[in-house]
Tab-separated table of C-alpha atoms in Angstrom:
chain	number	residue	atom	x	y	z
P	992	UNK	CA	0.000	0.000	0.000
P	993	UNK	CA	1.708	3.350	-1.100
P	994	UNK	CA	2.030	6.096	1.249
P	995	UNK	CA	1.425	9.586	0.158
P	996	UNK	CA	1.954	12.855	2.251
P	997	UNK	CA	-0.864	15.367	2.439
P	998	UNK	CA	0.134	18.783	0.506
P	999	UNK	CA	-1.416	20.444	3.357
P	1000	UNK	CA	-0.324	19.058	6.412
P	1001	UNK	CA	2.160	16.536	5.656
P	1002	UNK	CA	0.787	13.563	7.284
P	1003	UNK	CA	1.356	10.497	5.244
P	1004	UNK	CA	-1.689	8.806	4.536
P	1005	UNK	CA	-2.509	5.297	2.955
P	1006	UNK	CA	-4.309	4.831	-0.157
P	1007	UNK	CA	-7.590	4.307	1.779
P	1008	UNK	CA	-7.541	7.615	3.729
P	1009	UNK	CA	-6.179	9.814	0.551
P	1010	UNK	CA	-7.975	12.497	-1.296
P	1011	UNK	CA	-6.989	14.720	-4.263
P	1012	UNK	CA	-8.006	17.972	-4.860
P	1013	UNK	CA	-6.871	19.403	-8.718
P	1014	UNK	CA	-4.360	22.851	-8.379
P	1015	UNK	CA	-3.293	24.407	-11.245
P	1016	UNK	CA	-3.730	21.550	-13.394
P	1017	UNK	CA	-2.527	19.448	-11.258
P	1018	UNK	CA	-3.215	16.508	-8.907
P	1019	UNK	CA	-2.553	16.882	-5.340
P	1020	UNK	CA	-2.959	14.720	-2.333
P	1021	UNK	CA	-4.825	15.854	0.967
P	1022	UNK	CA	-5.172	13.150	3.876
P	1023	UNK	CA	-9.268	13.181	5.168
P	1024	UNK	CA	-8.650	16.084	7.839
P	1025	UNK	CA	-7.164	18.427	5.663
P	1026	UNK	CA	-10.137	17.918	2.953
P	1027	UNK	CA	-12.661	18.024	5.225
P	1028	UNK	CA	-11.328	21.859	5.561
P	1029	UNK	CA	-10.531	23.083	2.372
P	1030	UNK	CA	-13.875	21.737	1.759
P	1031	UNK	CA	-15.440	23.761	4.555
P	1032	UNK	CA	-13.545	26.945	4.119
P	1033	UNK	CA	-14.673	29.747	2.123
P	1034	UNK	CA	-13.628	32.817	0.323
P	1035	UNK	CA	-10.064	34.214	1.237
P	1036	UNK	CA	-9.442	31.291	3.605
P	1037	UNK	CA	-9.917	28.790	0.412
P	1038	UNK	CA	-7.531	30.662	-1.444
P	1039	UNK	CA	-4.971	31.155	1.634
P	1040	UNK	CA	-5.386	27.274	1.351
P	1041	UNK	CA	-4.481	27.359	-2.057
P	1042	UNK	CA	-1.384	29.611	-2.414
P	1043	UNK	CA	-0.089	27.738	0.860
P	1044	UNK	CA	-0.499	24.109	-1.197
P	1045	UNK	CA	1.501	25.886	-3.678
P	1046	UNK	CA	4.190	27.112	-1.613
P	1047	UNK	CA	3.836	23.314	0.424
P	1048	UNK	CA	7.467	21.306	0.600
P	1049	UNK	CA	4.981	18.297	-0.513
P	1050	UNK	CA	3.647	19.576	-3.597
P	1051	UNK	CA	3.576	17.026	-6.375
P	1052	UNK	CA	4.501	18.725	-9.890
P	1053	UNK	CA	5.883	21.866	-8.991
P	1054	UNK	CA	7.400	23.508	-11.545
P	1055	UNK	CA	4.137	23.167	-13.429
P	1056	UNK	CA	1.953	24.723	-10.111
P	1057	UNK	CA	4.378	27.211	-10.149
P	1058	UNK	CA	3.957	27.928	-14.100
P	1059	UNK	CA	0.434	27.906	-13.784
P	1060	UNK	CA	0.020	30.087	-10.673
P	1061	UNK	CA	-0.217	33.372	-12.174
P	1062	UNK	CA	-3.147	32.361	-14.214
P	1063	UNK	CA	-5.048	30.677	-11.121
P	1064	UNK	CA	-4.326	33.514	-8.446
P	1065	UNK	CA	-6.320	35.420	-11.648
P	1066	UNK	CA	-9.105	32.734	-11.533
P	1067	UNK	CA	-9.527	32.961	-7.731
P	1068	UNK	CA	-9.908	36.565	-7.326
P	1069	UNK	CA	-12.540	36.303	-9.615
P	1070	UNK	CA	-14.086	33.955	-7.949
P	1071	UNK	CA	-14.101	35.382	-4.908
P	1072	UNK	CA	-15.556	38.361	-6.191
P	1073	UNK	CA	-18.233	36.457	-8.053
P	1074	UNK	CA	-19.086	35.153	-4.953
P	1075	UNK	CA	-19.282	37.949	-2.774
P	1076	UNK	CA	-21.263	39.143	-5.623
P	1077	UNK	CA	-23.704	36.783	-5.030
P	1078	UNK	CA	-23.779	36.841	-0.957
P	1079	UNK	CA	-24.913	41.198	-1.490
P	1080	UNK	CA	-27.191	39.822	-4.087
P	1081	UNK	CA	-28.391	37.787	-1.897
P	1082	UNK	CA	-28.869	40.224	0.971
P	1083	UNK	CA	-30.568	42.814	-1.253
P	1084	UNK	CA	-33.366	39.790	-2.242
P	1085	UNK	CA	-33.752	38.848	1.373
P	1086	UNK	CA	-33.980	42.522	2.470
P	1087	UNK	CA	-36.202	43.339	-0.386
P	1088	UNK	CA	-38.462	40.451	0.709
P	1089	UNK	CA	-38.344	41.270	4.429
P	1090	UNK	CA	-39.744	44.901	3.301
P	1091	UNK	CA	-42.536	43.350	1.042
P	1092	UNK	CA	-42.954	41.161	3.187
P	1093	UNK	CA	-44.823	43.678	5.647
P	1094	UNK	CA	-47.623	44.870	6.812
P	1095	UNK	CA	-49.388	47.107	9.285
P	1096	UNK	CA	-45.818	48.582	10.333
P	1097	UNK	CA	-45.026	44.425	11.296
P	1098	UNK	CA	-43.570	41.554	9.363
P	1099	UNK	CA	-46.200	39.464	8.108
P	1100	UNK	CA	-46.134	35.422	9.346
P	1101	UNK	CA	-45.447	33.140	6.983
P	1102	UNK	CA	-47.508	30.325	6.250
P	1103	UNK	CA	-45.582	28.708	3.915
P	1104	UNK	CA	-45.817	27.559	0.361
P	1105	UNK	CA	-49.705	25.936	-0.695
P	1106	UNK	CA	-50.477	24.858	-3.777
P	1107	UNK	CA	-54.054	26.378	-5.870
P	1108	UNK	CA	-55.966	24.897	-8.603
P	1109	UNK	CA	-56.343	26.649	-11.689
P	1110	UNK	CA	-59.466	26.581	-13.519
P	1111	UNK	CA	-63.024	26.570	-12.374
P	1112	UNK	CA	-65.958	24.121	-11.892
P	1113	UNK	CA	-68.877	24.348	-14.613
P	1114	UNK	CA	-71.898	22.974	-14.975
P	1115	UNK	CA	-70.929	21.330	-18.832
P	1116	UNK	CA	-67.613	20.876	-18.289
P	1117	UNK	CA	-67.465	19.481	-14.642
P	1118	UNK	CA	-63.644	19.396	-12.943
P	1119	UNK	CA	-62.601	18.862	-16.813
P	1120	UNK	CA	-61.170	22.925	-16.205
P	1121	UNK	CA	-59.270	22.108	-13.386
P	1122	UNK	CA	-57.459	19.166	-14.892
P	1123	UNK	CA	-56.432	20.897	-18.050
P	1124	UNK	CA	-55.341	23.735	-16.096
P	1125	UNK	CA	-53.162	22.884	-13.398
P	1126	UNK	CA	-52.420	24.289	-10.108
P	1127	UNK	CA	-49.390	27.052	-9.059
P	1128	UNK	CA	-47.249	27.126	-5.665
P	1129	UNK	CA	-47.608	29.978	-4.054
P	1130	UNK	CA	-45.890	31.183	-0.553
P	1131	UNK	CA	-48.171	33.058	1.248
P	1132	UNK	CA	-48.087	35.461	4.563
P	1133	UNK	CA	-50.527	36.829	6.563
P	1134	UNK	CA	-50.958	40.127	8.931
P	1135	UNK	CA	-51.465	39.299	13.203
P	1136	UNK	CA	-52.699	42.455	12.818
P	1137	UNK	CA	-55.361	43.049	10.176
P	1138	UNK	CA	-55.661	38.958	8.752
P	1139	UNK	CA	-54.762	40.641	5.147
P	1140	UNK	CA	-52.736	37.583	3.148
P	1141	UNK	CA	-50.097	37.962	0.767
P	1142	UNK	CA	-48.909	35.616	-1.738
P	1143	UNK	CA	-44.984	35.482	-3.303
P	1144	UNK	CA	-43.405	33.465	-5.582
P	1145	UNK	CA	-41.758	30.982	-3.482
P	1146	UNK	CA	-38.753	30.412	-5.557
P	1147	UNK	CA	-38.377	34.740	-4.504
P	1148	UNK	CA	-38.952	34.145	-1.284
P	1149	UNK	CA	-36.616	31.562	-0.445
């Protein structure tokens, strides 16, 4: 059973405890502990991760990280800024939800997402409407207040 050490920590692992993680092109080995937090860690700390792998004494393939790095530290900024693109996207949507979301000068409860028929009963046509139509999930909120109901997309509202 080859032995490989972890690019992170070190530690040499057995073939049964190894994971690789691709840098620059390259294929490098991370024992279970290690994985479980480049996995976990976001934003600067995965890239801190990164350029330390590249700088590691166990790096596999060097020359060719180091070749490649330029490119990549390119690649992770914009990543990162992608990302915290998304997170203040993300907080504008909640926070434009949270102010929709309102009524009476309170937030609204929600009562989470129900489902409606479309269509309508007729006398001819029976339920016939309904089944041709189909139905639509809607999330909807109410007012402690005033009982006044509110309904939302609930892909929006998530």
């Amino acid at each position: 059973m080859a032995k490989r050490a972890c690019v992170l920590c070190g530690e040499m692992a057995g073939s049964w405890s190894l994971c690789y993680i691709t840098l620059c092109g390259t294929s490098q080995t991370l024992c279970e502990k290690c994985m479980r937090r480049y996995r976990d860690a976001a934003g600067e700390e995965k890239i801190a991760l990164r350029e330390y792998m590249a700088r590691s004494p166990h790096l596999r393939e060097g020359e060719e990280v180091r070749e490649r790095l330029p490119q990549a530290r390119v690649q992770w900024q914009r990543e990162l800024e992608q990302a915290q693109e998304r997170r203040q996207q993300e907080e504008q949507r909640q926070a434009q939800v949270k102010k929709t979301a309102r009524c009476c000068g309170q937030d609204m409860t929600k009562l989470g997402v129900s489902t409606f028929q479309l269509g309508e009963h007729t006398f001819l046509g029976g339920d016939l409407d309904h089944l041709l139509s189909g139905s639509m999930k809607m999330a909807v909120f109410r007012c402690e207040v005033c009982g006044r109901l509110k309904f939302f997309d609930p892909e929006w509202v998530q």
